[in-house]
mmCIF file of C-alpha atoms in Angstrom:
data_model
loop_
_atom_site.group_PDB
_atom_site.id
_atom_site.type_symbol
_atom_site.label_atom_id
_atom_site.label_comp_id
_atom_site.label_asym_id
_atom_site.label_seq_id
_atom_site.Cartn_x
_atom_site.Cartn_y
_atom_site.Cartn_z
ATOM 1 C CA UNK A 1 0.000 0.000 0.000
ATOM 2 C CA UNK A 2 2.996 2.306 0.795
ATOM 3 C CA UNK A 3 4.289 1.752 -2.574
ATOM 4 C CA UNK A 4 1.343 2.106 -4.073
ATOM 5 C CA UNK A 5 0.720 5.645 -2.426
ATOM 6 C CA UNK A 6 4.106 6.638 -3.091
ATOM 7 C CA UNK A 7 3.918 5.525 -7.096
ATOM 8 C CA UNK A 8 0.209 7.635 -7.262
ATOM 9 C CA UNK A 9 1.782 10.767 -5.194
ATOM 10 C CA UNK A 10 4.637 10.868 -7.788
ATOM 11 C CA UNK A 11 2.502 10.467 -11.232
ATOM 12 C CA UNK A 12 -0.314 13.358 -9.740
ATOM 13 C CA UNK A 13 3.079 15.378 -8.829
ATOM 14 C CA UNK A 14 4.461 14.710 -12.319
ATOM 15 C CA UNK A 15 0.966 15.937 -13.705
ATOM 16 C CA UNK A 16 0.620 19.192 -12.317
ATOM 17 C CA UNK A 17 4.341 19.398 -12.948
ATOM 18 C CA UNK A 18 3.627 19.832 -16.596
ATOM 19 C CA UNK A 19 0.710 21.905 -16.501
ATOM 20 C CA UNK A 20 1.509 25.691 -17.849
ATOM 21 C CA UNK A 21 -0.647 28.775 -17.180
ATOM 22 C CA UNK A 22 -0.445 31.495 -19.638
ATOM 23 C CA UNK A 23 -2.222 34.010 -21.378
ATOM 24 C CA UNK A 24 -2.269 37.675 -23.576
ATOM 25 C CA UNK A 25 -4.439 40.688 -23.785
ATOM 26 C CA UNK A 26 -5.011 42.777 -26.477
ATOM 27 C CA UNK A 27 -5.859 46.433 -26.106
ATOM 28 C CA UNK A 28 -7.286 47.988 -29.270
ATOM 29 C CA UNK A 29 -7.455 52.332 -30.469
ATOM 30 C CA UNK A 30 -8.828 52.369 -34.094
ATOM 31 C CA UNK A 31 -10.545 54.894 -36.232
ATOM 32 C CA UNK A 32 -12.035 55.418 -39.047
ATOM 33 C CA UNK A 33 -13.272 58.302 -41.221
ATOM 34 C CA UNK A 34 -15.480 56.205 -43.095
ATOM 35 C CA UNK A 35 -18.666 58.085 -44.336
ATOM 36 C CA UNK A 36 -21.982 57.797 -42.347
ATOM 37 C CA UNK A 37 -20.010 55.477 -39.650
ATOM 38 C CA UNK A 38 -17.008 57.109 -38.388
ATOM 39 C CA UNK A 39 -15.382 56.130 -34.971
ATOM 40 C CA UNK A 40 -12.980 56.864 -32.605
ATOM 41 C CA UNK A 41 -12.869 54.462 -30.132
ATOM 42 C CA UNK A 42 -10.673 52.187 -27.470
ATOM 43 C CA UNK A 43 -11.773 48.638 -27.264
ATOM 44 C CA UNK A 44 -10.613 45.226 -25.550
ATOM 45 C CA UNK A 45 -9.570 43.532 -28.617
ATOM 46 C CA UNK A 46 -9.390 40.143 -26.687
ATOM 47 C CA UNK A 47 -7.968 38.497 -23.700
ATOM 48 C CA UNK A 48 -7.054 34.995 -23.141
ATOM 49 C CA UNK A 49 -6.268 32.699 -20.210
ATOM 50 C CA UNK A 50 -5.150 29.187 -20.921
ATOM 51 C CA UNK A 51 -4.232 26.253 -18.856
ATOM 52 C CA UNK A 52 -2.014 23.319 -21.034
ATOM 53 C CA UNK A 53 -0.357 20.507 -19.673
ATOM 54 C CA UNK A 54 0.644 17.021 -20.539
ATOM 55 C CA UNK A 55 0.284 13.699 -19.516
ATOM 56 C CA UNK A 56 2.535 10.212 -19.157
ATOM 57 C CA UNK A 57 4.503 12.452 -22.065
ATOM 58 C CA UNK A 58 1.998 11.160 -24.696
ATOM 59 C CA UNK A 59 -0.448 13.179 -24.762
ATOM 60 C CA UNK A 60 -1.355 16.750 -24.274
ATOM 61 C CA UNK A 61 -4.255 18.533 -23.457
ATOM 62 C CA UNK A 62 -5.642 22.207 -23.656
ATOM 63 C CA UNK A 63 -8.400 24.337 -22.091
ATOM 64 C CA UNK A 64 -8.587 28.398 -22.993
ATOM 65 C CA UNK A 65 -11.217 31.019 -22.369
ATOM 66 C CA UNK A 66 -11.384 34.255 -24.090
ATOM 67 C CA UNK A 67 -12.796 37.693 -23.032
ATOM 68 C CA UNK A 68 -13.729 40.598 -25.355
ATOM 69 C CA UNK A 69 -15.374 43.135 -26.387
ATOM 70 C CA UNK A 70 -16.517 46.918 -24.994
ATOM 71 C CA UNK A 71 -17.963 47.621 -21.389
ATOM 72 C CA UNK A 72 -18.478 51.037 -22.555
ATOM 73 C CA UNK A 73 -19.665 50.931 -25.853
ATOM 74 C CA UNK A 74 -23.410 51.251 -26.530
ATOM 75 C CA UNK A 75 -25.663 49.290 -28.932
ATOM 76 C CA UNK A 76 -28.695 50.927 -31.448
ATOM 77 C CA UNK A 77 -30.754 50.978 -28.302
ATOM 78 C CA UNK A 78 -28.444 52.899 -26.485
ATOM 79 C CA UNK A 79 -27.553 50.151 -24.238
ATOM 80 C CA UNK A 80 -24.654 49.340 -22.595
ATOM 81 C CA UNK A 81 -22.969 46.004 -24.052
ATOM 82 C CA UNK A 82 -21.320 43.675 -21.901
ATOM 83 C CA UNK A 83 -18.134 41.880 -21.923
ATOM 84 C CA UNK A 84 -17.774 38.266 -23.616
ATOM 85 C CA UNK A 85 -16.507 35.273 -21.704
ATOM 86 C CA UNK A 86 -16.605 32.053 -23.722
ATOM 87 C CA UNK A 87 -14.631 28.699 -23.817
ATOM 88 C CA UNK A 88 -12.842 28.517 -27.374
ATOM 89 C CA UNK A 89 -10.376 25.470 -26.817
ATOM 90 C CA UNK A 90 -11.136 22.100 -24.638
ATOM 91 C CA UNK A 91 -9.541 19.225 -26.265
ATOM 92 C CA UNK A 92 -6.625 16.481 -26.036
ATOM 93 C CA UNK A 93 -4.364 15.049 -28.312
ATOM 94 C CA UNK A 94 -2.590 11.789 -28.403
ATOM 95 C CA UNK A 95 0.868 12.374 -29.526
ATOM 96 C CA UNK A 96 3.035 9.437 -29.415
ATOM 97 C CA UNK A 97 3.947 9.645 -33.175
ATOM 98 C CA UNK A 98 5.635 12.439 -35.028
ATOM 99 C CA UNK A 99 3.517 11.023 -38.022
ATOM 100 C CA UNK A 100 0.114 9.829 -36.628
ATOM 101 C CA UNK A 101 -1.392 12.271 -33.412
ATOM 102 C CA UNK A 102 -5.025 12.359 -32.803
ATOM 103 C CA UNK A 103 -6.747 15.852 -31.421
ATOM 104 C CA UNK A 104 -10.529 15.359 -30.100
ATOM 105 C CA UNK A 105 -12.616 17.823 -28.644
ATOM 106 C CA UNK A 106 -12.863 22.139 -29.808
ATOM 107 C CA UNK A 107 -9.840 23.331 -31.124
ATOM 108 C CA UNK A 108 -8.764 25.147 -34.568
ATOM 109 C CA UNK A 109 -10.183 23.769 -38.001
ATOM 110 C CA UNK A 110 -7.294 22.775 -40.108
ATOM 111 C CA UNK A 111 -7.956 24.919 -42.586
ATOM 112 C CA UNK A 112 -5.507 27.598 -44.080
ATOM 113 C CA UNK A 113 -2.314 28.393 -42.585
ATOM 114 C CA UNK A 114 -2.933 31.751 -40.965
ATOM 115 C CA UNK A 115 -6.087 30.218 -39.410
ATOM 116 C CA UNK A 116 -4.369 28.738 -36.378
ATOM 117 C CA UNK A 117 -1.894 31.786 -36.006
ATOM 118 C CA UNK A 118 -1.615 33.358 -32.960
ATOM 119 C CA UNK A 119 -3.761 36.477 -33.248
ATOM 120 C CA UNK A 120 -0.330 38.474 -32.080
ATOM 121 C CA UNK A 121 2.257 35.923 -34.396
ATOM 122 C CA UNK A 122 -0.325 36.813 -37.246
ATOM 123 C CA UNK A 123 1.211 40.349 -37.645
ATOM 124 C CA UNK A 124 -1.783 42.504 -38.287
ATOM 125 C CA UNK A 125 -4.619 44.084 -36.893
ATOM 126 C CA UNK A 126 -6.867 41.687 -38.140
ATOM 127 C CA UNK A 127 -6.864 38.254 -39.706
ATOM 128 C CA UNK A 128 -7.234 38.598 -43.579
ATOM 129 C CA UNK A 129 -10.816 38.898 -44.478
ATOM 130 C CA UNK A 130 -10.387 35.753 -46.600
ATOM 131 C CA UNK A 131 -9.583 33.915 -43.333
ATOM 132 C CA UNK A 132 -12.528 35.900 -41.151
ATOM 133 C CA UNK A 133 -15.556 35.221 -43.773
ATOM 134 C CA UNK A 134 -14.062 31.566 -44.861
ATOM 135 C CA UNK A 135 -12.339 30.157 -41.779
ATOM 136 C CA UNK A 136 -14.966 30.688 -39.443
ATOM 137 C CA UNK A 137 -14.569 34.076 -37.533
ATOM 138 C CA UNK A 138 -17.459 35.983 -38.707
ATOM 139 C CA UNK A 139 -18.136 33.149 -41.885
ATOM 140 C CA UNK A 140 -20.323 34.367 -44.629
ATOM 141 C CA UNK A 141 -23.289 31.708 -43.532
ATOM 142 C CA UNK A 142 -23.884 33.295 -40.598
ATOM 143 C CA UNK A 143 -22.549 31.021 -38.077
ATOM 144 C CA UNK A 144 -21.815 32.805 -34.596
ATOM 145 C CA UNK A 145 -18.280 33.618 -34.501
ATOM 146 C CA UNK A 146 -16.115 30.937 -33.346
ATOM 147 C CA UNK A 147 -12.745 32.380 -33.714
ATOM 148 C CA UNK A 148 -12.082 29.477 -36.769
ATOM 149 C CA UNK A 149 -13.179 26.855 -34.582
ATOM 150 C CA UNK A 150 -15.168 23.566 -34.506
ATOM 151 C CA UNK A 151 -15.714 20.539 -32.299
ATOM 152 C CA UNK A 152 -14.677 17.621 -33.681
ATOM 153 C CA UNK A 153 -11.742 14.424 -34.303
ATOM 154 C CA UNK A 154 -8.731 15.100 -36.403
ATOM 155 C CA UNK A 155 -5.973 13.204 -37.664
ATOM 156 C CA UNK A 156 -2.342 14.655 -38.328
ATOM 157 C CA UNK A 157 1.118 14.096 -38.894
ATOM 158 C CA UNK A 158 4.599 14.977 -40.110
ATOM 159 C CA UNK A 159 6.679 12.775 -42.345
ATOM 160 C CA UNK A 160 8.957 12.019 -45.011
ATOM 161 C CA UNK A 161 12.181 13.390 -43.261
ATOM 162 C CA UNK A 162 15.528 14.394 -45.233
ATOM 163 C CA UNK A 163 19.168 13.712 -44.818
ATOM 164 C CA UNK A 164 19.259 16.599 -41.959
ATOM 165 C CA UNK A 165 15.862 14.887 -39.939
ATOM 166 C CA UNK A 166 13.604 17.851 -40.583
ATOM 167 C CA UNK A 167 10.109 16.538 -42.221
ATOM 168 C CA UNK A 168 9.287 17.452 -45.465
ATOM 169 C CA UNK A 169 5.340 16.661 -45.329
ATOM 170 C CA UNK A 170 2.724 17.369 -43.259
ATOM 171 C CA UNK A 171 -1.156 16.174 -43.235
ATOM 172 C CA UNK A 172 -4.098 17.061 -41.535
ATOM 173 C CA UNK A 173 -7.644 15.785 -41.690
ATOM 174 C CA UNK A 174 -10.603 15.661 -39.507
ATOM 175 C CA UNK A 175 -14.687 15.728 -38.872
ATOM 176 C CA UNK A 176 -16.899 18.488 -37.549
ATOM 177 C CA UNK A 177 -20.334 19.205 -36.489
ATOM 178 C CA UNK A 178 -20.197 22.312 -38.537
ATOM 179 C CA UNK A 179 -21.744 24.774 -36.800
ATOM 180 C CA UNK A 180 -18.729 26.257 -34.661
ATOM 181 C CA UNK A 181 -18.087 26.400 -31.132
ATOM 182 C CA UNK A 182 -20.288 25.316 -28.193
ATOM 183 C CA UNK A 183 -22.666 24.134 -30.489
ATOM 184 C CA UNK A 184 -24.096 21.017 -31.292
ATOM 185 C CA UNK A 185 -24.918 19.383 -35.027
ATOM 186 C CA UNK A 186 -27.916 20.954 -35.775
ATOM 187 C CA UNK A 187 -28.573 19.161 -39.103
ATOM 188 C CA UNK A 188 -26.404 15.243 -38.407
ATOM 189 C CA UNK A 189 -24.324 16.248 -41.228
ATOM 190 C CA UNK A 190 -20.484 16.608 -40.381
ATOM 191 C CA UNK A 191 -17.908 19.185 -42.242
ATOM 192 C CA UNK A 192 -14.726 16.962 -43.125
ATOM 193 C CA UNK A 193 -11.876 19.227 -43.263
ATOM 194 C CA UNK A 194 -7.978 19.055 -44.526
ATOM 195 C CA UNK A 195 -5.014 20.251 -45.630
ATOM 196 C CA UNK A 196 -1.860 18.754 -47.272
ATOM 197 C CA UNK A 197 1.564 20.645 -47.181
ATOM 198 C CA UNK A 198 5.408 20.476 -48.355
ATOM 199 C CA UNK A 199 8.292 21.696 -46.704
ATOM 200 C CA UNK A 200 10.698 21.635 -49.350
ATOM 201 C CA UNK A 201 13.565 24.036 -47.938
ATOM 202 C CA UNK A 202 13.620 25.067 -44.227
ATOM 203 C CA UNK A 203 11.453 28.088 -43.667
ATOM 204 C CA UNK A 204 9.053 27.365 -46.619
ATOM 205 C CA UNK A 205 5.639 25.546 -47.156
ATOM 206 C CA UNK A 206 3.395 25.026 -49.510
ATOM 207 C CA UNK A 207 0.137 23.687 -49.202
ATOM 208 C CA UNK A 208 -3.660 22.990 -50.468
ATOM 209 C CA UNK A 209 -6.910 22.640 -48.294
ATOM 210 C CA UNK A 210 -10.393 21.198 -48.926
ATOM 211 C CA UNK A 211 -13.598 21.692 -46.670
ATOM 212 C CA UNK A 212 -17.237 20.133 -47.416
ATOM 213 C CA UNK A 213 -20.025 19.861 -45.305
ATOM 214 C CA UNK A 214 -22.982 22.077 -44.911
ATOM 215 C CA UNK A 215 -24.604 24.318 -41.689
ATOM 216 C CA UNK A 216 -28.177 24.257 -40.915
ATOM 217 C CA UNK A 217 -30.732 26.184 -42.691
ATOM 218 C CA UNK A 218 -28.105 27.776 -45.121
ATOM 219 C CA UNK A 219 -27.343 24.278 -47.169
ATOM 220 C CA UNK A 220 -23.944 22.822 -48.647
ATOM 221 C CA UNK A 221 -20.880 24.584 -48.213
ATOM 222 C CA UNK A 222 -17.334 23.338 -50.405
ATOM 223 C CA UNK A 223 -14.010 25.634 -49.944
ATOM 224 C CA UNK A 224 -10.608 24.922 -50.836
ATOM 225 C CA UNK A 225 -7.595 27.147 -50.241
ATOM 226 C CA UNK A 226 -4.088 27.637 -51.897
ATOM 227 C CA UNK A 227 -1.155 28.807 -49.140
ATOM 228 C CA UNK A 228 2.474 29.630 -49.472
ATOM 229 C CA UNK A 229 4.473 31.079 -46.972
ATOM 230 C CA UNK A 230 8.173 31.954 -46.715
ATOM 231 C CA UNK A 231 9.348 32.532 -42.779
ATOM 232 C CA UNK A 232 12.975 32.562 -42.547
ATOM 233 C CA UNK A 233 15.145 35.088 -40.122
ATOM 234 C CA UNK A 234 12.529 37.511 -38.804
ATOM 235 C CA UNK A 235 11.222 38.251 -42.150
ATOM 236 C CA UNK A 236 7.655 36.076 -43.072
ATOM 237 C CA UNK A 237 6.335 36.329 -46.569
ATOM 238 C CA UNK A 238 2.442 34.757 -47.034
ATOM 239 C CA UNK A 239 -0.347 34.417 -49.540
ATOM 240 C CA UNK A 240 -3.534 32.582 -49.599
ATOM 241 C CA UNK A 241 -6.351 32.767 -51.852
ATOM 242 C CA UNK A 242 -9.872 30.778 -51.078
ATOM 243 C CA UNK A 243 -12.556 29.926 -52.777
ATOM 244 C CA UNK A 244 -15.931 29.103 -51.231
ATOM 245 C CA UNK A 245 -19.341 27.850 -53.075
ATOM 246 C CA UNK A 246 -22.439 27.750 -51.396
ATOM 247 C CA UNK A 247 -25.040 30.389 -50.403
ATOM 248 C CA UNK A 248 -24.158 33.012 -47.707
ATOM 249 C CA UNK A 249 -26.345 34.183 -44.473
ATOM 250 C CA UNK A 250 -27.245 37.052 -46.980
ATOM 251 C CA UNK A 251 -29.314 36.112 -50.158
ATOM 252 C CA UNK A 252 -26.929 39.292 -51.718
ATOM 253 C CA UNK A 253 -23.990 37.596 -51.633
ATOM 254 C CA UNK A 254 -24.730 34.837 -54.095
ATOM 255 C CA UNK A 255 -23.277 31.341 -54.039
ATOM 256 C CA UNK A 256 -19.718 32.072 -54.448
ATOM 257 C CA UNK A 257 -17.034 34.452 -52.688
ATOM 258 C CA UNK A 258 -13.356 34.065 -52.651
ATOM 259 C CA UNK A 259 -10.603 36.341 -51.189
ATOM 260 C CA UNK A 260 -6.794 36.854 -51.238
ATOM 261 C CA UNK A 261 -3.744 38.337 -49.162
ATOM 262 C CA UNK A 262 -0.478 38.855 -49.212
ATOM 263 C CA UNK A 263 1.648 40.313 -46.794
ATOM 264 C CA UNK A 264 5.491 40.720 -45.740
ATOM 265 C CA UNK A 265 7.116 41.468 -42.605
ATOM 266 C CA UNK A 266 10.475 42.439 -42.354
ATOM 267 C CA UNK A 267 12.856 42.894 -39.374
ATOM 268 C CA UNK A 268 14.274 46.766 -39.211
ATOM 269 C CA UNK A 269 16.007 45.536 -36.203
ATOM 270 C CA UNK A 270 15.890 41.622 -35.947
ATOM 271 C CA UNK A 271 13.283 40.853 -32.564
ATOM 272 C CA UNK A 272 12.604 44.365 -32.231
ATOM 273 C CA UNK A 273 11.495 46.056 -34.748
ATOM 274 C CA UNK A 274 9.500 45.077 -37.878
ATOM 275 C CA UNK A 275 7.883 47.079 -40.731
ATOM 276 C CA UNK A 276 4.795 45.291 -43.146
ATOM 277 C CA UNK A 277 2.456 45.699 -45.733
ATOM 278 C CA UNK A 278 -0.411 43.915 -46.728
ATOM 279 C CA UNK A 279 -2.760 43.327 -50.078
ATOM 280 C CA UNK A 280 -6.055 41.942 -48.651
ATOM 281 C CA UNK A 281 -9.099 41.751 -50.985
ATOM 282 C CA UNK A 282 -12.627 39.893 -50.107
ATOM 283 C CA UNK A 283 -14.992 39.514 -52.684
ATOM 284 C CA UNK A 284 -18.505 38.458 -51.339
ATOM 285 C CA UNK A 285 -20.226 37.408 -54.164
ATOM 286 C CA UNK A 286 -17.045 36.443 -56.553
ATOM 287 C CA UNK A 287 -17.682 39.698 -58.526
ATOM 288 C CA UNK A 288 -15.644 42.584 -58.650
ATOM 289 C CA UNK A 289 -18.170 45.111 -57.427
ATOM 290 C CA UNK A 290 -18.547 42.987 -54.435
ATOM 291 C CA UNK A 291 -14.856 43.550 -53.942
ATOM 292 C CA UNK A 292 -13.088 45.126 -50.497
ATOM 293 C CA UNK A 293 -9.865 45.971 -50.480
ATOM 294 C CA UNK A 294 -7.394 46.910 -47.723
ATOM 295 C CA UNK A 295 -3.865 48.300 -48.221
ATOM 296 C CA UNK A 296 -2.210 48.387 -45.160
ATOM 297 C CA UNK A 297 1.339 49.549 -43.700
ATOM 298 C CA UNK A 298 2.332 49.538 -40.460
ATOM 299 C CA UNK A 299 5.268 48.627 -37.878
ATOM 300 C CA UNK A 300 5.457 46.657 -34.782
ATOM 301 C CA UNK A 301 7.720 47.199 -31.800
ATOM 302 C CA UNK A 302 8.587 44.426 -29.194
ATOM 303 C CA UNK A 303 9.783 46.444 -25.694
ATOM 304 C CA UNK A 304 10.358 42.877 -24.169
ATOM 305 C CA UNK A 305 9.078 39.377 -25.183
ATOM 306 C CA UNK A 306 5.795 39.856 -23.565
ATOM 307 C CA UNK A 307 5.257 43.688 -24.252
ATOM 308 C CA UNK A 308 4.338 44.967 -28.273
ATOM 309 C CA UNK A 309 3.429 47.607 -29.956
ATOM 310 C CA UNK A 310 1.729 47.639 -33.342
ATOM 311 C CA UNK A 311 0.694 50.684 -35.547
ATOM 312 C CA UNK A 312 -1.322 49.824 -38.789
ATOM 313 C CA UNK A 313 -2.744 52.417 -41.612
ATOM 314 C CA UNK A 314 -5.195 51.114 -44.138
ATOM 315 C CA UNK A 315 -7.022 52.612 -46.955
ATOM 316 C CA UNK A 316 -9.866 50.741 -47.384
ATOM 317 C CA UNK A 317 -11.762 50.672 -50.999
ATOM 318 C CA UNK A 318 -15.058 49.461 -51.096
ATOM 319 C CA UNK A 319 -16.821 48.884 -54.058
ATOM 320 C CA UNK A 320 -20.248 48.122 -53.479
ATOM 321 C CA UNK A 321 -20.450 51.358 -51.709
ATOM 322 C CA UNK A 322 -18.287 53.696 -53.702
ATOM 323 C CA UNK A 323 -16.400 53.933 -50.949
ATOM 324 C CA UNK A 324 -13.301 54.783 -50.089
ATOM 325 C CA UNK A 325 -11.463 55.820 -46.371
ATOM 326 C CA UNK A 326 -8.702 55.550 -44.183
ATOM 327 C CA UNK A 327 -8.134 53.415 -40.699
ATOM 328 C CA UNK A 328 -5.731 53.776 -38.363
ATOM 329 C CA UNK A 329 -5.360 51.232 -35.792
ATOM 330 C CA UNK A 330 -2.714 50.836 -32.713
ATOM 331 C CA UNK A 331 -2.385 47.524 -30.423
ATOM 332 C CA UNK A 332 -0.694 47.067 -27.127
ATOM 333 C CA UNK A 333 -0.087 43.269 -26.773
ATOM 334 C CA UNK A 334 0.633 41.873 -23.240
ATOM 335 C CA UNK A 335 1.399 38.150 -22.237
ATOM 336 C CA UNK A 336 1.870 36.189 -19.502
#
C-alpha cells in the first residue's frame, strides 16, 4: 500500500508538474473616417487565459477562455454592451507519433495556414478577411463567430524526413459538427476538413486545403484554399487565396465568394522592430463590385518578449459602396 501511495503521489506530482498557465491581452485604439459610420474608439480587442499541460509524455491537453469586447460601448438601443466570456479550446491530443497524433474535442479547423496563427504571431490588426468570412470568424453563412473553430476528431502528422531529420510533409484531416463552437450538429451532417503541405527548404511551405459539409438552414458549403508562406530570419512572406461555393447568411452575396492576401514582414532591427504591408481583398459574391480591399502599412515594436506595440494604416476601398477611407489602428499586446 505504501508503494502504491508513493507511485500515485509521484505520477499526480508529475501531472501538475507539466501543466503551464499562460495568457495575452489585447488592447485595441482604431478609427475610421469612413462616411456615415465614423469612430474613434478604445476597445478590448481580446484576452485569453489558458491552462495546457501534458500527460505520461503522450499526450497533451488544452483548455482556454477568451474575453472581449466593450464595457463602454453602446448598442442601437443605447444600451450598454457587456463583456464576452466564452470557452474557445477544450480538447486532447494523443501524440506518441511524429507522423500519426489524434486531437478530439474544440480546437482550430485545419484549414488555411494563418487560421491557427496566434492572433499576435499573425502580424496585423486583423486576420485577412479571406480567413474571417471563410475560416470561421465571422463566416459568410452566418454562423456565430467561433474564432475558426469547430468541435470535432482530427488526424495529423509529419513525415517524409531528409538527410538533416527535418520533415518534409505534413497532413491534416478531420470531422466536424459544422456549426462552430459550443454548439451542437444541428442538421447530423459533419464538415470533413484538410489540408496537405510540403516543406521543401527550411522556412518554406506550400500547401492545399479542402472543406465540405454544410450548416443548418443555409445548405452545402465546399471551400478549398491555396497557401504559401516563406518565414525565414525575422522576415515572413504569405499568400492565400480561397474559394468558397455555397449560399451566404445574406441572399446578396450569391453562391460564391473568394478572397486573397499577401503580406510581408520584415525585421528593421531583428526581434525588435519590424515594418509590413499587406494586399487583402474579399470579394462576397465572386464579382468585382462585391470587392473590399485593404492596403495596409504599419510597424510593430517588441519592448520585451511579452510587451508589443503595433501601428497599422489602411485605406480601405469598397466597391459596393463607392467607398473609399482611411483606418488607423494601434495595439498594445501583453502576455503572460
Amino acid at each position: 500500500m505504501a508503494l502504491l501511495t508513493t507511485t500515485a503521489s509521484a505520477q499526480i506530482n508529475k501531472w501538475f508538474q507539466d501543466i503551464k498557465l499562460s495568457g495575452y491581452g489585447m488592447v485595441q485604439y482604431q478609427a475610421s473616417d469612413k462616411e456615415g459610420s465614423k469612430q474613434n474608439q478604445f476597445n478590448l480587442r481580446l484576452a485569453r487565459i489558458a491552462l495546457e499541460g501534458r500527460a505520461h509524455d503522450d499526450f497533451y491537453y488544452k483548455v482556454q477562455m477568451q474575453i472581449n469586447g466593450n464595457a463602454f460601448d453602446t448598442n442601437a438601443s443605447g444600451k450598454k454592451n457587456s463583456l464576452t466570456i466564452r470557452l474557445v479550446d477544450l480538447f486532447g491530443e494523443w501524440q506518441k507519433f511524429d507522423f500519426f497524433r489524434v486531437k478530439a474535442g474544440q480546437f482550430k479547423r485545419p484549414f488555411t495556414f494563418e487560421n491557427p496563427m496566434h492572433p499576435i504571431n499573425q502580424g496585423f490588426m486583423s486576420y485577412s478577411q479571406n480567413v474571417s468570412k471563410l475560416a470561421g470568424f465571422a463566416d459568410r453563412t452566418g454562423e456565430h463567430a467561433s474564432n475558426g473553430r469547430d468541435i470535432g476528431v482530427q488526424l495529423q502528422g509529419d513525415f517524409l524526413k531528409n538527410s538533416a531529420g527535418r520533415n518534409l510533409l505534413h497532413y491534416q484531416v478531420g470531422v466536424f459538427n459544422g456549426e462552430g463552437i459550443n454548439t451542437g450538429d444541428a442538421d447530423n451532417r459533419k464538415d470533413i476538413i484538410g489540408g496537405l503541405w510540403v516543406m521543401p527548404v527550411q522556412g518554406l511551405r506550400i500547401g492545399a486545403f479542402g472543406w465540405t459539409g454544410s450548416r443548418a438552414g443555409i445548405g452545402e458549403k465546399n471551400r478549398y484554399a491555396l497557401s504559401a508562406e516563406y518565414a525565414k530570419n525575422d522576415w515572413t512572406f504569405r499568400s492565400e487565396y480561397i474559394h468558397s461555393q455555397g449560399a451566404g447568411a445574406s441572399a446578396a452575396e450569391g453562391d460564391k465568394a473568394d478572397g486573397l492576401y499577401a503580406l510581408c514582414i520584415a525585421p528593421v532591427i531583428e526581434k525588435k522592430l519590424h515594418v509590413k504591408a499587406r494586399y487583402d481583398l474579399y470579394r462576397s459574391d465572386k464579382t468585382w463590385g462585391s470587392s473590399k480591399t485593404f492596403y495596409e502599412v504599419g510597424a510593430d515594436y517588441l519592448f520585451t518578449k511579452n510587451l508589443q506595440l503595433n501601428v497599422e494604416y489602411a485605406r480601405v476601398n469598397e466597391r459596393a459602396s463607392h467607398s473609399n477611407y482611411n483606418l488607423v489602428d494601434v495595439e498594445l499586446d501583453i502576455r503572460f
